[in-house]
CSV table of C-alpha atoms in Angstrom, one decimal:
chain,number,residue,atom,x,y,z
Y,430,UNK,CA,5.8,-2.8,26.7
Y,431,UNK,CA,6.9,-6.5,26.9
Y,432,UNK,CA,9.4,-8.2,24.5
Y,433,UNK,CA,6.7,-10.0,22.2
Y,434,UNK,CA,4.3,-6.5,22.0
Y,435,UNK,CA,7.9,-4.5,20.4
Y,436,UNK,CA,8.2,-7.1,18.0
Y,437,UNK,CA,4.8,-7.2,17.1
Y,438,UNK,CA,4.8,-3.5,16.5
Y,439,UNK,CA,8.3,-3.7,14.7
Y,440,UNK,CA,7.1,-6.5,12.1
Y,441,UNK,CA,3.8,-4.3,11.8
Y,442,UNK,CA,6.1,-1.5,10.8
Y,443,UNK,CA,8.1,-3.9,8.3
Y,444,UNK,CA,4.6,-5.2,6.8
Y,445,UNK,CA,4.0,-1.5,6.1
Y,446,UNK,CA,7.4,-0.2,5.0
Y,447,UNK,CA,8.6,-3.1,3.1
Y,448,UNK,CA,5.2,-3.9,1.4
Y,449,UNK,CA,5.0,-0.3,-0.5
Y,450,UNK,CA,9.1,-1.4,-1.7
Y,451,UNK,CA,8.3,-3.6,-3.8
Y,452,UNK,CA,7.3,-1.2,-6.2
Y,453,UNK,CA,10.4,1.1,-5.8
Y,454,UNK,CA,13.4,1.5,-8.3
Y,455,UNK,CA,14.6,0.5,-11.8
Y,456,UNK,CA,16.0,-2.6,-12.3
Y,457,UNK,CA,19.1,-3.6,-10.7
Y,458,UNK,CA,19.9,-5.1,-13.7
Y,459,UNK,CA,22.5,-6.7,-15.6
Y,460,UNK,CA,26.8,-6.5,-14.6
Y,461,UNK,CA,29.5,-5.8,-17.0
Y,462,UNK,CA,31.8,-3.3,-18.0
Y,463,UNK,CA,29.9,-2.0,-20.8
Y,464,UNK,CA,26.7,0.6,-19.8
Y,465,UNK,CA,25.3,0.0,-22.9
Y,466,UNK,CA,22.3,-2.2,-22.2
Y,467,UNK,CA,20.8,-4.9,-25.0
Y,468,UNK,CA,16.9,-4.8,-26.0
Y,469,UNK,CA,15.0,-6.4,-23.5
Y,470,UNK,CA,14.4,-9.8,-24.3
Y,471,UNK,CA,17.9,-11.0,-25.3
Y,472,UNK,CA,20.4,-12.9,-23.6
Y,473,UNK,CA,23.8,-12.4,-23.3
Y,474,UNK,CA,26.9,-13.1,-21.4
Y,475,UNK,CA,28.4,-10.6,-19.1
Y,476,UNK,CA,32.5,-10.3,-18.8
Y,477,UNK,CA,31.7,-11.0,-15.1
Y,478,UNK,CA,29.4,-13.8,-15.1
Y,479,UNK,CA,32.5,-15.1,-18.1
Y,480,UNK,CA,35.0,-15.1,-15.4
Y,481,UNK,CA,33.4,-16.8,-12.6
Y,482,UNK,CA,31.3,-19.6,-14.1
Y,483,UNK,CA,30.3,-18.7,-18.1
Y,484,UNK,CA,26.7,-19.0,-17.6
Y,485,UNK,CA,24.1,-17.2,-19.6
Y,486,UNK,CA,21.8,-14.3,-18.3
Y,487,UNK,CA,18.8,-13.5,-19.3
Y,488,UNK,CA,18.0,-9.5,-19.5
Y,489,UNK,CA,15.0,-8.3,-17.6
Y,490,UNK,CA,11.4,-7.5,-19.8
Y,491,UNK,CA,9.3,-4.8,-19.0
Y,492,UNK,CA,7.2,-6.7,-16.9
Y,493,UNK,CA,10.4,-7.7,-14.5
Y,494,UNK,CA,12.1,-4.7,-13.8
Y,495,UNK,CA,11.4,-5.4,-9.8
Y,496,UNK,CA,14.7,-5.1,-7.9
Y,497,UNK,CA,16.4,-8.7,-7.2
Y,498,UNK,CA,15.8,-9.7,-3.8
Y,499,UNK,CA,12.5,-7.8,-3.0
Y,500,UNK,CA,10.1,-10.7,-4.1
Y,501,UNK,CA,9.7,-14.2,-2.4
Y,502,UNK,CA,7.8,-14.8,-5.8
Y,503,UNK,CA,9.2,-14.3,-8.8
Y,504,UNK,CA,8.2,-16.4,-12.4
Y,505,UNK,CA,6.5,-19.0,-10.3
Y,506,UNK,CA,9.4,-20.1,-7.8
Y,507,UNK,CA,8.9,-19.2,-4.5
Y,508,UNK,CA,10.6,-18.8,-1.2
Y,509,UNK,CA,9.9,-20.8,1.7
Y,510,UNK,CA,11.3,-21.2,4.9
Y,511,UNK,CA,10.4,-23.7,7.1
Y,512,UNK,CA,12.4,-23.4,10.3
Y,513,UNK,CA,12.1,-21.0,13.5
Y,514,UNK,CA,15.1,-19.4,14.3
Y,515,UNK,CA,15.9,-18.5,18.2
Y,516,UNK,CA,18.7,-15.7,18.6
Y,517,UNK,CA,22.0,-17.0,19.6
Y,518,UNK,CA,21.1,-20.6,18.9
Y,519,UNK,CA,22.6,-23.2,16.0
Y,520,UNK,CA,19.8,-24.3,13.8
Y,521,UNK,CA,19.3,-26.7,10.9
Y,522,UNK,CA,17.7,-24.1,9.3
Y,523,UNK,CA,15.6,-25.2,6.4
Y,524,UNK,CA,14.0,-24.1,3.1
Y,525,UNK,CA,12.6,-24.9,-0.5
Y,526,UNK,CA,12.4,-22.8,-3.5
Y,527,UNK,CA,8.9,-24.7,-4.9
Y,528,UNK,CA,8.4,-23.9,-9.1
Y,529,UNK,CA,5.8,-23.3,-11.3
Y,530,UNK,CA,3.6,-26.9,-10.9
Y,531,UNK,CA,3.9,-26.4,-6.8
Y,532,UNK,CA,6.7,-28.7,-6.0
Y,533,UNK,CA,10.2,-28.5,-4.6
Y,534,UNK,CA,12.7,-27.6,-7.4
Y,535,UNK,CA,15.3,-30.4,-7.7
Y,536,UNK,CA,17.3,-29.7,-10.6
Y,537,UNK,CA,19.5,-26.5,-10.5
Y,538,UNK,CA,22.4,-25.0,-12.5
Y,539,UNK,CA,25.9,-24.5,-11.0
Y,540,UNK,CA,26.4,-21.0,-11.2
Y,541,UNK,CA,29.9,-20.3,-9.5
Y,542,UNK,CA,30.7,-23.2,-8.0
Y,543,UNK,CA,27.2,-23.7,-6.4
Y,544,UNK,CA,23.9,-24.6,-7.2
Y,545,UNK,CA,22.5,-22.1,-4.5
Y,546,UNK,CA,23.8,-19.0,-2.8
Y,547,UNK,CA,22.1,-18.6,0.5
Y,548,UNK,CA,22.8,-14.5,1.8
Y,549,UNK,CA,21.6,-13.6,5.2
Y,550,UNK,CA,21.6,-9.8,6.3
Y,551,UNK,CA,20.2,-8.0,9.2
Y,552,UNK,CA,17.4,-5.7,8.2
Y,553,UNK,CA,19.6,-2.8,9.6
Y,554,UNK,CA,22.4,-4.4,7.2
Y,555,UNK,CA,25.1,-4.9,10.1
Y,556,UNK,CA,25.5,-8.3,9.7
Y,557,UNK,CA,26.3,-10.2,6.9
Y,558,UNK,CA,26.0,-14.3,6.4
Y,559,UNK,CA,26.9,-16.1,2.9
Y,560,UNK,CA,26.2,-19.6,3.2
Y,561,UNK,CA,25.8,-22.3,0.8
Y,562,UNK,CA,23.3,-25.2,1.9
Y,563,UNK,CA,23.1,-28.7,0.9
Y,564,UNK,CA,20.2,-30.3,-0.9
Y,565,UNK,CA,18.4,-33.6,-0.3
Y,566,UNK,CA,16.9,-35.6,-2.8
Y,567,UNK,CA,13.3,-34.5,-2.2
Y,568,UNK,CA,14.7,-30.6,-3.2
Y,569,UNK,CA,14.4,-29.7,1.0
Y,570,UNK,CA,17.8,-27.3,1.7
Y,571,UNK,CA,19.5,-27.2,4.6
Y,572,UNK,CA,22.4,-25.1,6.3
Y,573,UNK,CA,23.7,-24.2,9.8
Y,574,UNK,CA,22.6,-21.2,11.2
Y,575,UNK,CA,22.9,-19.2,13.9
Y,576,UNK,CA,21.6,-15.4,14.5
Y,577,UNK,CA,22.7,-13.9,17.5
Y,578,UNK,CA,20.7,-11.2,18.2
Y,579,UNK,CA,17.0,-11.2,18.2
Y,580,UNK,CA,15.3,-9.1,15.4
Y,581,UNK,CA,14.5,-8.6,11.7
Y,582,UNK,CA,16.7,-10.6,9.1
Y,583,UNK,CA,16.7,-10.8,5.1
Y,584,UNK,CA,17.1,-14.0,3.3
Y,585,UNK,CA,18.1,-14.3,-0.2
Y,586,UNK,CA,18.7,-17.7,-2.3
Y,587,UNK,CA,20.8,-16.9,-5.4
Y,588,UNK,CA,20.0,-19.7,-8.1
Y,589,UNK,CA,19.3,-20.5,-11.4
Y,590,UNK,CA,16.7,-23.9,-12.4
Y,591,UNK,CA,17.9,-26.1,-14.6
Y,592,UNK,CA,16.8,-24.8,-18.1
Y,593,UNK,CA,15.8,-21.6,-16.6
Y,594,UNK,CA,17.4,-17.7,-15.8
Y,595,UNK,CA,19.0,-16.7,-12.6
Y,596,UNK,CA,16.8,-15.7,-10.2
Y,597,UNK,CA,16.9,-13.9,-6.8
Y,598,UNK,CA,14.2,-14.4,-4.4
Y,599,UNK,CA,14.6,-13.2,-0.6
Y,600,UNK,CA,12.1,-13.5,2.3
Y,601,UNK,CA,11.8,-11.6,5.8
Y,602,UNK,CA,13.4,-13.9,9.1
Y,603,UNK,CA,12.1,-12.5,12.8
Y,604,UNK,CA,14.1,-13.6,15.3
Y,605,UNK,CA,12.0,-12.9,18.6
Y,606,UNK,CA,13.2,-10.7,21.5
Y,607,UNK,CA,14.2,-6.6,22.3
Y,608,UNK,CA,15.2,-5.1,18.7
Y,609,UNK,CA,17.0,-2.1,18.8
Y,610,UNK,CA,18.2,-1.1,14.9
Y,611,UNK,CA,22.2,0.3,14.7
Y,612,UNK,CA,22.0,2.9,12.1
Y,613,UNK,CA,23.7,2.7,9.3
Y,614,UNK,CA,27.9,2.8,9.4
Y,615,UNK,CA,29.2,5.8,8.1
Y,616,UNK,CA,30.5,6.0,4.2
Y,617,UNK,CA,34.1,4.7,4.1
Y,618,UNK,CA,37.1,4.0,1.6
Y,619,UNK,CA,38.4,1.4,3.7
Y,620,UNK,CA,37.8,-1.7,6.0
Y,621,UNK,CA,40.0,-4.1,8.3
Y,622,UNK,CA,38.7,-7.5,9.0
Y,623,UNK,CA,41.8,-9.9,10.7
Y,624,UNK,CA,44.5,-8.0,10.7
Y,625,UNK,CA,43.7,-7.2,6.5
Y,626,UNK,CA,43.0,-3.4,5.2
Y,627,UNK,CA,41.0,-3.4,2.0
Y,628,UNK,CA,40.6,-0.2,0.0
Y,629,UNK,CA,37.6,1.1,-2.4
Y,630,UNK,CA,38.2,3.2,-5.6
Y,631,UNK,CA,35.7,4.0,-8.0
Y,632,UNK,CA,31.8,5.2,-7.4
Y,633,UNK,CA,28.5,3.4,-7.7
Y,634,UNK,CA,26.1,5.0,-10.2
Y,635,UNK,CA,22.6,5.1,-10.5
Y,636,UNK,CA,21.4,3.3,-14.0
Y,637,UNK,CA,25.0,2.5,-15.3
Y,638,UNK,CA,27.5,0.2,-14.7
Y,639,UNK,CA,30.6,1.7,-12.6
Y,640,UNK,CA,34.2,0.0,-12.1
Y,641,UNK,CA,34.8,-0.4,-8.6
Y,642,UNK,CA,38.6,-1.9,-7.8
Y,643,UNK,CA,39.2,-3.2,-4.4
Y,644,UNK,CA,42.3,-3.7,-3.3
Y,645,UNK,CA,43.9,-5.8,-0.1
Y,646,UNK,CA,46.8,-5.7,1.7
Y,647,UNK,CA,48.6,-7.0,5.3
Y,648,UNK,CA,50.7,-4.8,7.7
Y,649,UNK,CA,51.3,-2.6,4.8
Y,650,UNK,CA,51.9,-4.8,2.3
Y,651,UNK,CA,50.1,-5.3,-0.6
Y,652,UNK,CA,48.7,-9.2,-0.9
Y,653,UNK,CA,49.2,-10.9,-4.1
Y,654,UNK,CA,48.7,-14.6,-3.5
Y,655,UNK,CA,45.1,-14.4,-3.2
Y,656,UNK,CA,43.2,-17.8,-3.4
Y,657,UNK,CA,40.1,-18.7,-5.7
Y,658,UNK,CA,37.2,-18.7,-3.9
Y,659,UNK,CA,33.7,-19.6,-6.2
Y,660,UNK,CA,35.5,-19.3,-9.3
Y,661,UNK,CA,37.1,-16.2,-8.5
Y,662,UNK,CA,39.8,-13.9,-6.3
Y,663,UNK,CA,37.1,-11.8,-5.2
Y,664,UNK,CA,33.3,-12.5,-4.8
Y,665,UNK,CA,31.0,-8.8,-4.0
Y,666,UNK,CA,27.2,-8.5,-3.2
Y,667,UNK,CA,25.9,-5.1,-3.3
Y,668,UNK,CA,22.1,-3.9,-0.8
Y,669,UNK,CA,20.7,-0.8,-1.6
Y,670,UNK,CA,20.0,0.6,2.6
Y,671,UNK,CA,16.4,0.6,3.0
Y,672,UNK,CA,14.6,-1.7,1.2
Y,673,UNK,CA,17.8,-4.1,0.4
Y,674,UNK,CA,17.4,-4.2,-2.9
Y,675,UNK,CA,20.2,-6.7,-3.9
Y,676,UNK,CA,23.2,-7.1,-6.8
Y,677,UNK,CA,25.3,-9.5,-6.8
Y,678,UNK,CA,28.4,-9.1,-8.7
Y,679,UNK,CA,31.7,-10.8,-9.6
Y,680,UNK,CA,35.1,-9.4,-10.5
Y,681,UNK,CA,36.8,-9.2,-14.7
Y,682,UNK,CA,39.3,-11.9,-14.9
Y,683,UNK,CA,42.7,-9.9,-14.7
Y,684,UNK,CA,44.7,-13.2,-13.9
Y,685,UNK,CA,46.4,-11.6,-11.1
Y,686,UNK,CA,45.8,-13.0,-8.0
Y,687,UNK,CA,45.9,-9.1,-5.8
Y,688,UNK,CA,46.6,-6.9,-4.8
Y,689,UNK,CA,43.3,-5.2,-6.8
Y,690,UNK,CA,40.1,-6.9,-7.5
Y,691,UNK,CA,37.7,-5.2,-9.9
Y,692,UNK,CA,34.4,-5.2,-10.3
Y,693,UNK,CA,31.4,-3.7,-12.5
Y,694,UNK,CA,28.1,-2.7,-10.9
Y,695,UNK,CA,25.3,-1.0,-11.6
Y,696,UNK,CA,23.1,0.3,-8.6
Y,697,UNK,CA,19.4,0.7,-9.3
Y,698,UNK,CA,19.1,4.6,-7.8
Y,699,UNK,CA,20.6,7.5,-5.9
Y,700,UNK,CA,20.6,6.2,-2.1
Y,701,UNK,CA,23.5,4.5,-0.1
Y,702,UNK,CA,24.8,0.7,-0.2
Y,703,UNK,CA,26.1,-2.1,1.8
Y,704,UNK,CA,28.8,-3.5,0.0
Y,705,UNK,CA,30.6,-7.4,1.0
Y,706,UNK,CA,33.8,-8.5,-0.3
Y,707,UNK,CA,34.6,-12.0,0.0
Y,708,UNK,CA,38.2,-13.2,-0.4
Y,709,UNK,CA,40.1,-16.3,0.5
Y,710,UNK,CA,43.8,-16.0,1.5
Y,711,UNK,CA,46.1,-18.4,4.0
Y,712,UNK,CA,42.9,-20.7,3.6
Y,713,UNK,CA,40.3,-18.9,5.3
Y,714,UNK,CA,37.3,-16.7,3.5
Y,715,UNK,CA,37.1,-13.5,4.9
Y,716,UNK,CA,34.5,-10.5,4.2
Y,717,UNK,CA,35.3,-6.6,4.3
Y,718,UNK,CA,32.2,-4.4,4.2
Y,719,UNK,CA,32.0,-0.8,3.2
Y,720,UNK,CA,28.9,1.9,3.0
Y,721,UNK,CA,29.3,3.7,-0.9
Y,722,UNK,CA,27.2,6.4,-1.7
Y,723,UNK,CA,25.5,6.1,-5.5
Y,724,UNK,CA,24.5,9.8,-7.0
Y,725,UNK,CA,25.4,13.5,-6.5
Y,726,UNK,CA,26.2,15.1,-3.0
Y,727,UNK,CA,28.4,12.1,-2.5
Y,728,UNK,CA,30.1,12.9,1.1
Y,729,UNK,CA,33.4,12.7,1.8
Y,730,UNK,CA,34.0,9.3,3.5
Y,731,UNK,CA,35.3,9.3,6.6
Y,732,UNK,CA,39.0,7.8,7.2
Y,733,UNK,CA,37.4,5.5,9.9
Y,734,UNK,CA,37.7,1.9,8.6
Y,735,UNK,CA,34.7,-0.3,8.7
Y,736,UNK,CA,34.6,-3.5,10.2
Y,737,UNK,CA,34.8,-7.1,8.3
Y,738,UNK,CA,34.2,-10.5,9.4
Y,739,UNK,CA,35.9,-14.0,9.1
Y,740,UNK,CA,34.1,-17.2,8.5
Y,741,UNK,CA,35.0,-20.8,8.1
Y,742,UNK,CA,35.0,-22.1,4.8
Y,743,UNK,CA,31.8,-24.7,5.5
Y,744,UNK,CA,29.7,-21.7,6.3
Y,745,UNK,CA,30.4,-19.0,3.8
């Protein structure tokens, strides 16, 4: 079988797999340290969104309880990529998130630091790009990209329009070439990116929010100088393995700057996550990724550290 019959086949397979998602699990809904939830309809501000921007959220109705992420349509914006991406290649990758009357959206609110949070993820959640693009006038975005391996790639663009609630739409990137999945890294309480060893306490937990605390340290010592980075010492995104249902979280304001960063999430169901942890220190952004288990029969993780990744600050 040639390179472009396997990726036909595999994207036949994600039609398939991904198409019946859309309808799986609760809401991922809103983050704060409180479970208690509001009635539907209301808006409120969350401790979290407080401490990294102060924007309002508007709580899911019984008509959205779709996880974020798993829609390139949601309320009438939509997703749309407009650039082919070749693996190992730098592109000019481009998009538009188009509104309700058909047009490019130009008008956006800054929601930690940005107008619009651009995640990229494999589909087998081993890589991990947060990007922020720039907009032209005519509401095209663009950003530097580059996927090095061929295969299947999420997109999500984090973003709120001006007057409206934060939404999160994602669409499906296929890279073309031989596609061979990794599976899933092991559960883990710890990660090493550059020389840094981050630790996880605390447990995800299906339909209520959970305190996670991360906490970093160098050769040993714990780290206590970290540097704002969008608003915050700590920046997390949370994908549910499988159909990468996505949360995107952001840490209580301690006003400490490390060693522990804390965060309240709430996952949508039982199932394993992909969690990234941005943090800045010595200048530089880098990301520490774990594998948590949310449910019962929680393993015990394994005392292998995962991996992280560094990026430059004009990409992440």
């Amino acid at each position: 079988m040639n390179a472009a019959t396997k990726l036909g086949v595999y994207v036949l397979g994600l039609a398939v797999v991904f198409g019946g998602a859309l309808g799986v699990g609760s809401a991922v809904g809103d983050v704060g340290p409180a479970p208690a939830k509001p009635e539907h309809g209301t808006t409120h501000s969350t401790p979290a969104a407080d401490s990294c921007g102060g924007h309002e959220q508007t709580t899911a109705t019984a008509q959205d309880d779709t996880p974020g992420g798993l829609q390139v349509s949601q309320d009438g914006y939509t997703l749309n990529p407009l650039t082919t991406i070749k693996a190992g290649e730098a592109t000019d990758f481009r998009f538009t998130v188009t509104g309700p009357d058909g047009r490019p959206v130009t008008g956006y609110q800054v929601q930690h630091d940005k107008k619009l949070h651009f995640i990229v993820v494999s589909r087998d959640l081993g890589t991990f790009q947060h990007l922020h693009p720039d907009m032209t006038s005519g509401g095209v975005w663009s950003v530097k990209l580059t996927l090095d391996d061929p295969g299947a790639y999420r997109a999500f663009a984090d973003f709120a329009p001006t007057g409206g609630s934060g939404l999160t739409l994602g669409a499906d990137l296929l890279v073309a070439g031989d596609y061979k999945p990794d599976p899933l890294p092991e559960v883990a309480r710890t990660a090493e990116v550059d020389g840094y060893q981050v630790s996880l306490d605390g447990d995800l937990v299906p339909g209520q929010a959970a305190k996670l605390t991360l906490s970093v340290s160098k050769d040993g010592e714990p780290v206590t100088d970290l540097q704002p980075y969008l608003g915050a010492y700590g920046h997390l995104v949370a994908l549910r393995a499988g159909d990468l249902a996505y949360l995107h979280v952001h840490p209580e304001d301690s006003g400490k700057a490390g060693p522990e960063i804390t965060f309240y999430a709430e996952a949508p169901s039982a199932g394993d996550y992909r969690l990234f942890l941005d943090f800045k220190h010595d200048g530089k952004v880098r990301t520490a990724d774990f594998t948590a288990r949310a449910g019962a029969g929680q393993p015990k993780p394994t005392a292998e550290p995962g991996t992280g990744a560094s990026h430059d600050d004009h990409t992440h």
